[in-house]
mmCIF file of C-alpha atoms in Angstrom:
data_model
loop_
_atom_site.group_PDB
_atom_site.id
_atom_site.type_symbol
_atom_site.label_atom_id
_atom_site.label_comp_id
_atom_site.label_asym_id
_atom_site.label_seq_id
_atom_site.Cartn_x
_atom_site.Cartn_y
_atom_site.Cartn_z
ATOM 1 C CA ALA A 69 -0.791 -0.799 -6.339
ATOM 2 C CA GLY A 70 -0.067 -3.640 -9.147
ATOM 3 C CA ALA A 71 3.106 -4.012 -10.521
ATOM 4 C CA GLY A 72 3.254 -1.131 -13.173
ATOM 5 C CA ALA A 73 4.353 1.778 -11.932
ATOM 6 C CA GLY A 74 7.043 -0.276 -9.650
ATOM 7 C CA ALA A 75 8.403 -1.981 -12.678
ATOM 8 C CA GLY A 76 9.336 0.141 -14.774
ATOM 9 C CA ALA A 77 8.196 -0.534 -17.986
ATOM 10 C CA GLY A 78 7.266 1.452 -21.213
ATOM 11 C CA ALA A 79 6.059 -1.018 -23.422
ATOM 12 C CA GLY A 80 2.331 1.782 -23.970
ATOM 13 C CA ALA A 81 4.830 5.094 -24.491
ATOM 14 C CA GLY A 82 7.112 3.361 -26.389
ATOM 15 C CA GLY A 83 9.582 2.457 -23.675
ATOM 16 C CA GLY A 84 13.001 4.097 -24.373
ATOM 17 C CA ALA A 85 12.480 4.747 -27.430
ATOM 18 C CA PRO A 86 11.507 8.628 -29.119
ATOM 19 C CA ARG A 87 8.132 9.280 -28.731
ATOM 20 C CA MET A 88 6.029 11.082 -30.916
ATOM 21 C CA ALA A 89 4.372 14.433 -29.608
ATOM 22 C CA GLU A 90 1.695 15.073 -32.050
ATOM 23 C CA TYR A 91 -0.782 13.453 -32.773
ATOM 24 C CA PRO A 92 -3.496 13.095 -35.777
ATOM 25 C CA ALA A 93 -7.367 14.969 -34.303
ATOM 26 C CA ALA A 94 -9.594 11.920 -33.524
ATOM 27 C CA ASP A 95 -13.179 11.373 -33.112
ATOM 28 C CA ARG A 96 -13.101 11.922 -29.451
ATOM 29 C CA VAL A 97 -10.207 13.457 -27.854
ATOM 30 C CA LEU A 98 -11.019 12.781 -23.462
ATOM 31 C CA ALA A 99 -8.711 14.935 -20.553
ATOM 32 C CA ILE A 100 -8.331 14.491 -17.215
ATOM 33 C CA GLY A 101 -6.749 16.685 -15.359
ATOM 34 C CA ASP A 102 -5.108 16.328 -11.288
ATOM 35 C CA VAL A 103 -6.313 13.115 -9.828
ATOM 36 C CA HIS A 104 -4.545 13.501 -7.324
ATOM 37 C CA GLY A 105 -3.039 9.804 -5.818
ATOM 38 C CA ASP A 106 -7.456 9.554 -6.101
ATOM 39 C CA ALA A 107 -6.775 6.300 -7.857
ATOM 40 C CA ALA A 108 -11.732 5.910 -6.847
ATOM 41 C CA GLN A 109 -11.864 9.052 -8.455
ATOM 42 C CA LEU A 110 -10.399 8.502 -10.863
ATOM 43 C CA ARG A 111 -11.537 5.528 -11.995
ATOM 44 C CA ALA A 112 -15.287 6.792 -11.719
ATOM 45 C CA ALA A 113 -13.915 9.458 -14.026
ATOM 46 C CA LEU A 114 -13.579 6.593 -16.903
ATOM 47 C CA LYS A 115 -15.984 4.971 -16.330
ATOM 48 C CA MET A 116 -18.713 7.617 -16.647
ATOM 49 C CA ALA A 117 -15.921 8.687 -19.778
ATOM 50 C CA ARG A 118 -16.431 4.956 -20.926
ATOM 51 C CA VAL A 119 -13.542 4.350 -21.850
ATOM 52 C CA VAL A 120 -13.264 1.021 -18.637
ATOM 53 C CA ASP A 121 -14.907 -1.580 -17.712
ATOM 54 C CA ASP A 122 -16.058 -3.356 -13.718
ATOM 55 C CA LYS A 123 -12.846 -5.210 -14.757
ATOM 56 C CA ASP A 124 -10.461 -1.641 -15.576
ATOM 57 C CA ASN A 125 -9.803 -2.626 -18.821
ATOM 58 C CA TRP A 126 -9.441 -0.315 -22.137
ATOM 59 C CA VAL A 127 -12.982 -0.254 -23.752
ATOM 60 C CA GLY A 128 -13.050 2.994 -25.263
ATOM 61 C CA GLY A 129 -11.723 1.956 -29.037
ATOM 62 C CA SER A 130 -10.696 4.766 -30.569
ATOM 63 C CA ALA A 131 -10.799 6.927 -28.040
ATOM 64 C CA VAL A 132 -7.204 9.340 -27.422
ATOM 65 C CA LEU A 133 -6.762 9.820 -23.972
ATOM 66 C CA VAL A 134 -4.909 12.361 -22.049
ATOM 67 C CA GLN A 135 -3.692 13.253 -17.889
ATOM 68 C CA VAL A 136 -2.812 15.977 -18.282
ATOM 69 C CA GLY A 137 -0.307 15.592 -15.137
ATOM 70 C CA ASP A 138 -0.615 15.978 -10.623
ATOM 71 C CA ILE A 139 -1.623 11.865 -10.102
ATOM 72 C CA LEU A 140 1.325 12.354 -7.810
ATOM 73 C CA ASP A 141 -0.120 13.524 -3.853
ATOM 74 C CA ARG A 142 -3.007 15.172 -2.207
ATOM 75 C CA GLY A 143 -4.393 11.142 -1.973
ATOM 76 C CA ASP A 144 -3.257 7.674 -0.856
ATOM 77 C CA THR A 145 -4.290 5.694 -3.681
ATOM 78 C CA GLU A 146 -0.887 7.236 -6.182
ATOM 79 C CA LEU A 147 0.776 4.294 -7.746
ATOM 80 C CA SER A 148 -3.157 2.099 -7.845
ATOM 81 C CA ALA A 149 -3.562 6.088 -10.012
ATOM 82 C CA LEU A 150 0.015 5.068 -11.955
ATOM 83 C CA ASP A 151 -0.740 0.835 -13.386
ATOM 84 C CA LEU A 152 -3.712 2.019 -13.921
ATOM 85 C CA LEU A 153 -3.013 4.396 -16.552
ATOM 86 C CA PHE A 154 -0.581 2.108 -17.178
ATOM 87 C CA LYS A 155 -2.363 -0.259 -17.358
ATOM 88 C CA LEU A 156 -4.594 1.301 -19.896
ATOM 89 C CA GLN A 157 -1.870 2.671 -21.980
ATOM 90 C CA ASP A 158 -0.574 -0.510 -22.508
ATOM 91 C CA GLN A 159 -4.444 -2.284 -24.144
ATOM 92 C CA ALA A 160 -5.466 1.202 -25.744
ATOM 93 C CA PRO A 161 -3.412 1.355 -29.140
ATOM 94 C CA ALA A 162 -4.610 -2.519 -30.117
ATOM 95 C CA ALA A 163 -8.527 -0.963 -30.339
ATOM 96 C CA GLY A 164 -6.553 1.603 -32.470
ATOM 97 C CA GLY A 165 -6.730 4.482 -29.266
ATOM 98 C CA ARG A 166 -3.969 5.879 -27.299
ATOM 99 C CA VAL A 167 -3.331 7.007 -23.481
ATOM 100 C CA HIS A 168 -1.019 10.369 -23.316
ATOM 101 C CA VAL A 169 0.369 10.301 -19.039
ATOM 102 C CA LEU A 170 2.017 14.400 -19.344
ATOM 103 C CA PHE A 171 4.419 15.086 -16.379
ATOM 104 C CA GLY A 172 3.310 17.532 -13.709
ATOM 105 C CA ASN A 173 5.125 19.675 -11.051
ATOM 106 C CA HIS A 174 3.696 17.668 -7.974
ATOM 107 C CA GLU A 175 5.859 14.840 -10.062
ATOM 108 C CA MET A 176 9.290 17.166 -10.397
ATOM 109 C CA MET A 177 8.361 16.989 -6.739
ATOM 110 C CA ASN A 178 8.970 14.003 -5.567
ATOM 111 C CA VAL A 179 11.475 12.906 -8.506
ATOM 112 C CA ASP A 180 13.246 16.205 -6.283
ATOM 113 C CA LEU A 181 12.023 14.024 -3.238
ATOM 114 C CA ASP A 182 10.133 17.373 -2.148
ATOM 115 C CA PHE A 183 7.835 15.378 -0.279
ATOM 116 C CA ARG A 184 5.618 18.624 1.406
ATOM 117 C CA TYR A 185 1.749 17.376 0.036
ATOM 118 C CA VAL A 186 2.881 13.898 0.870
ATOM 119 C CA THR A 187 -0.256 11.441 2.831
ATOM 120 C CA SER A 188 0.431 9.115 5.237
ATOM 121 C CA GLY A 189 -1.296 7.190 3.284
ATOM 122 C CA GLY A 190 0.445 7.917 0.499
ATOM 123 C CA PHE A 191 3.950 7.611 2.511
ATOM 124 C CA SER A 192 2.584 3.393 3.581
ATOM 125 C CA GLU A 193 1.976 2.404 0.121
ATOM 126 C CA PHE A 194 4.915 3.418 -1.488
ATOM 127 C CA THR A 195 6.506 1.374 1.575
ATOM 128 C CA ARG A 196 4.490 -1.482 0.932
ATOM 129 C CA ALA A 197 4.621 -2.206 -2.652
ATOM 130 C CA PHE A 198 8.512 -1.230 -1.923
ATOM 131 C CA SER A 199 9.183 -4.076 0.135
ATOM 132 C CA SER A 200 7.037 -6.224 -2.362
ATOM 133 C CA ARG A 201 9.304 -5.239 -5.725
ATOM 134 C CA ASN A 202 12.415 -4.341 -3.923
ATOM 135 C CA THR A 203 14.861 -6.709 -2.021
ATOM 136 C CA SER A 204 16.957 -4.092 -0.149
ATOM 137 C CA PHE A 205 18.045 -0.506 -0.759
ATOM 138 C CA THR A 206 20.810 0.363 -2.695
ATOM 139 C CA ASP A 207 23.824 2.173 -1.941
ATOM 140 C CA ALA A 208 22.635 5.520 -3.533
ATOM 141 C CA ASP A 209 18.879 4.955 -1.782
ATOM 142 C CA SER A 210 21.164 5.084 1.325
ATOM 143 C CA LYS A 211 23.134 7.987 0.483
ATOM 144 C CA ALA A 212 18.986 9.997 -0.871
ATOM 145 C CA ASN A 213 18.079 8.489 2.560
ATOM 146 C CA ALA A 214 20.565 9.628 4.754
ATOM 147 C CA SER A 215 18.755 12.794 6.092
ATOM 148 C CA LEU A 216 14.958 12.304 5.555
ATOM 149 C CA PRO A 217 13.200 10.229 8.163
ATOM 150 C CA SER A 218 12.767 7.155 8.028
ATOM 151 C CA PHE A 219 9.098 6.798 7.050
ATOM 152 C CA MET A 220 10.651 8.667 3.636
ATOM 153 C CA HIS A 221 12.958 6.410 2.630
ATOM 154 C CA SER A 222 11.156 3.754 0.859
ATOM 155 C CA ARG A 223 9.285 6.483 -1.502
ATOM 156 C CA ALA A 224 12.277 8.050 -1.301
ATOM 157 C CA ALA A 225 13.610 5.465 -3.429
ATOM 158 C CA MET A 226 11.609 4.570 -5.768
ATOM 159 C CA MET A 227 11.082 7.542 -6.912
ATOM 160 C CA ARG A 228 14.830 9.175 -6.455
ATOM 161 C CA PRO A 229 15.804 8.997 -10.461
ATOM 162 C CA GLY A 230 16.658 6.171 -11.298
ATOM 163 C CA GLY A 231 14.345 4.605 -8.854
ATOM 164 C CA SER A 232 10.962 2.173 -10.002
ATOM 165 C CA VAL A 233 8.639 4.658 -9.686
ATOM 166 C CA ALA A 234 10.647 8.382 -11.662
ATOM 167 C CA LYS A 235 12.030 5.777 -14.557
ATOM 168 C CA SER A 236 8.144 4.812 -15.216
ATOM 169 C CA LEU A 237 7.761 7.919 -15.257
ATOM 170 C CA ALA A 238 10.089 8.718 -17.276
ATOM 171 C CA GLU A 239 9.533 6.111 -20.366
ATOM 172 C CA ARG A 240 5.645 6.753 -20.385
ATOM 173 C CA SER A 241 4.925 10.764 -19.608
ATOM 174 C CA GLN A 242 5.692 13.643 -21.922
ATOM 175 C CA VAL A 243 5.354 17.381 -21.082
ATOM 176 C CA ALA A 244 3.212 18.195 -23.909
ATOM 177 C CA VAL A 245 1.176 16.439 -26.577
ATOM 178 C CA ARG A 246 -0.869 17.822 -29.407
ATOM 179 C CA VAL A 247 -3.741 16.320 -30.825
ATOM 180 C CA GLY A 248 -5.125 17.504 -34.224
ATOM 181 C CA ASP A 249 -5.194 20.958 -33.187
ATOM 182 C CA ALA A 250 -4.898 20.671 -29.989
ATOM 183 C CA VAL A 251 -2.268 21.279 -27.305
ATOM 184 C CA PHE A 252 -2.589 19.772 -23.568
ATOM 185 C CA VAL A 253 0.311 20.323 -21.154
ATOM 186 C CA HIS A 254 0.397 20.981 -17.424
ATOM 187 C CA GLY A 255 -0.280 24.445 -16.455
ATOM 188 C CA GLY A 256 -0.441 25.662 -19.788
ATOM 189 C CA LEU A 257 1.009 27.943 -21.528
ATOM 190 C CA ALA A 258 3.420 31.453 -22.203
ATOM 191 C CA PRO A 259 3.338 33.522 -24.914
ATOM 192 C CA ALA A 260 6.717 33.416 -24.083
ATOM 193 C CA HIS A 261 7.226 30.238 -25.661
ATOM 194 C CA PHE A 262 6.074 30.897 -29.148
ATOM 195 C CA GLY A 263 8.263 34.060 -29.316
ATOM 196 C CA LYS A 264 7.098 36.860 -31.654
ATOM 197 C CA GLY A 265 4.682 34.487 -34.008
ATOM 198 C CA GLU A 266 7.670 32.695 -35.860
ATOM 199 C CA ARG A 267 7.513 28.803 -33.218
ATOM 200 C CA GLY A 268 4.337 26.828 -33.996
ATOM 201 C CA PRO A 269 2.604 25.068 -31.444
ATOM 202 C CA GLY A 270 4.596 22.360 -33.517
ATOM 203 C CA GLU A 271 8.047 23.445 -32.047
ATOM 204 C CA VAL A 272 6.891 24.324 -28.907
ATOM 205 C CA VAL A 273 5.463 20.876 -28.046
ATOM 206 C CA ALA A 274 9.206 19.228 -29.207
ATOM 207 C CA GLU A 275 11.265 21.909 -27.170
ATOM 208 C CA LEU A 276 8.959 20.916 -24.216
ATOM 209 C CA ASN A 277 10.016 17.377 -24.710
ATOM 210 C CA ALA A 278 13.237 18.226 -25.594
#
């Protein structure tokens, strides 16, 4: 995996600044569903959509790409998938495009240190990344790791609140985004989100991202 997911940089999504949740309509809007740790299939889908080249650079021009969450779990190349999306998130604005990464339930599970859907390859990828990006476990890491087996320790350190990957997700992802008349969110919206019709999509999106 590259440096993006472990570094916690947020340039593409505005860093620590408040992020917009509503954007004007675009001529071309693409949505990609659950990636689940398969960077190769993500890359193949992006190439098919003609928004990346063979070197994983953005060539989508003014297109808007929305990845609707669940990048983590079930696959062995989660960090590679995150790094690719974050790289494109940084590159797209220079060409007039945008990349939105949404926060899914599997991201939330990992921040909560619920690793029931993590593969052995997924744990190994995080272990390799931790050794290259972190010098040692902090006291907070040790406390979080106390009840976990050793093979989970690197992932827990990077995914717990304040960890490098959790920080990147907090800075770069959103729960919902509106592009023109289309609202994107992982898992959908329920009628209760709109009350009795008095609340519009913009209000709902803003509340979900609060």
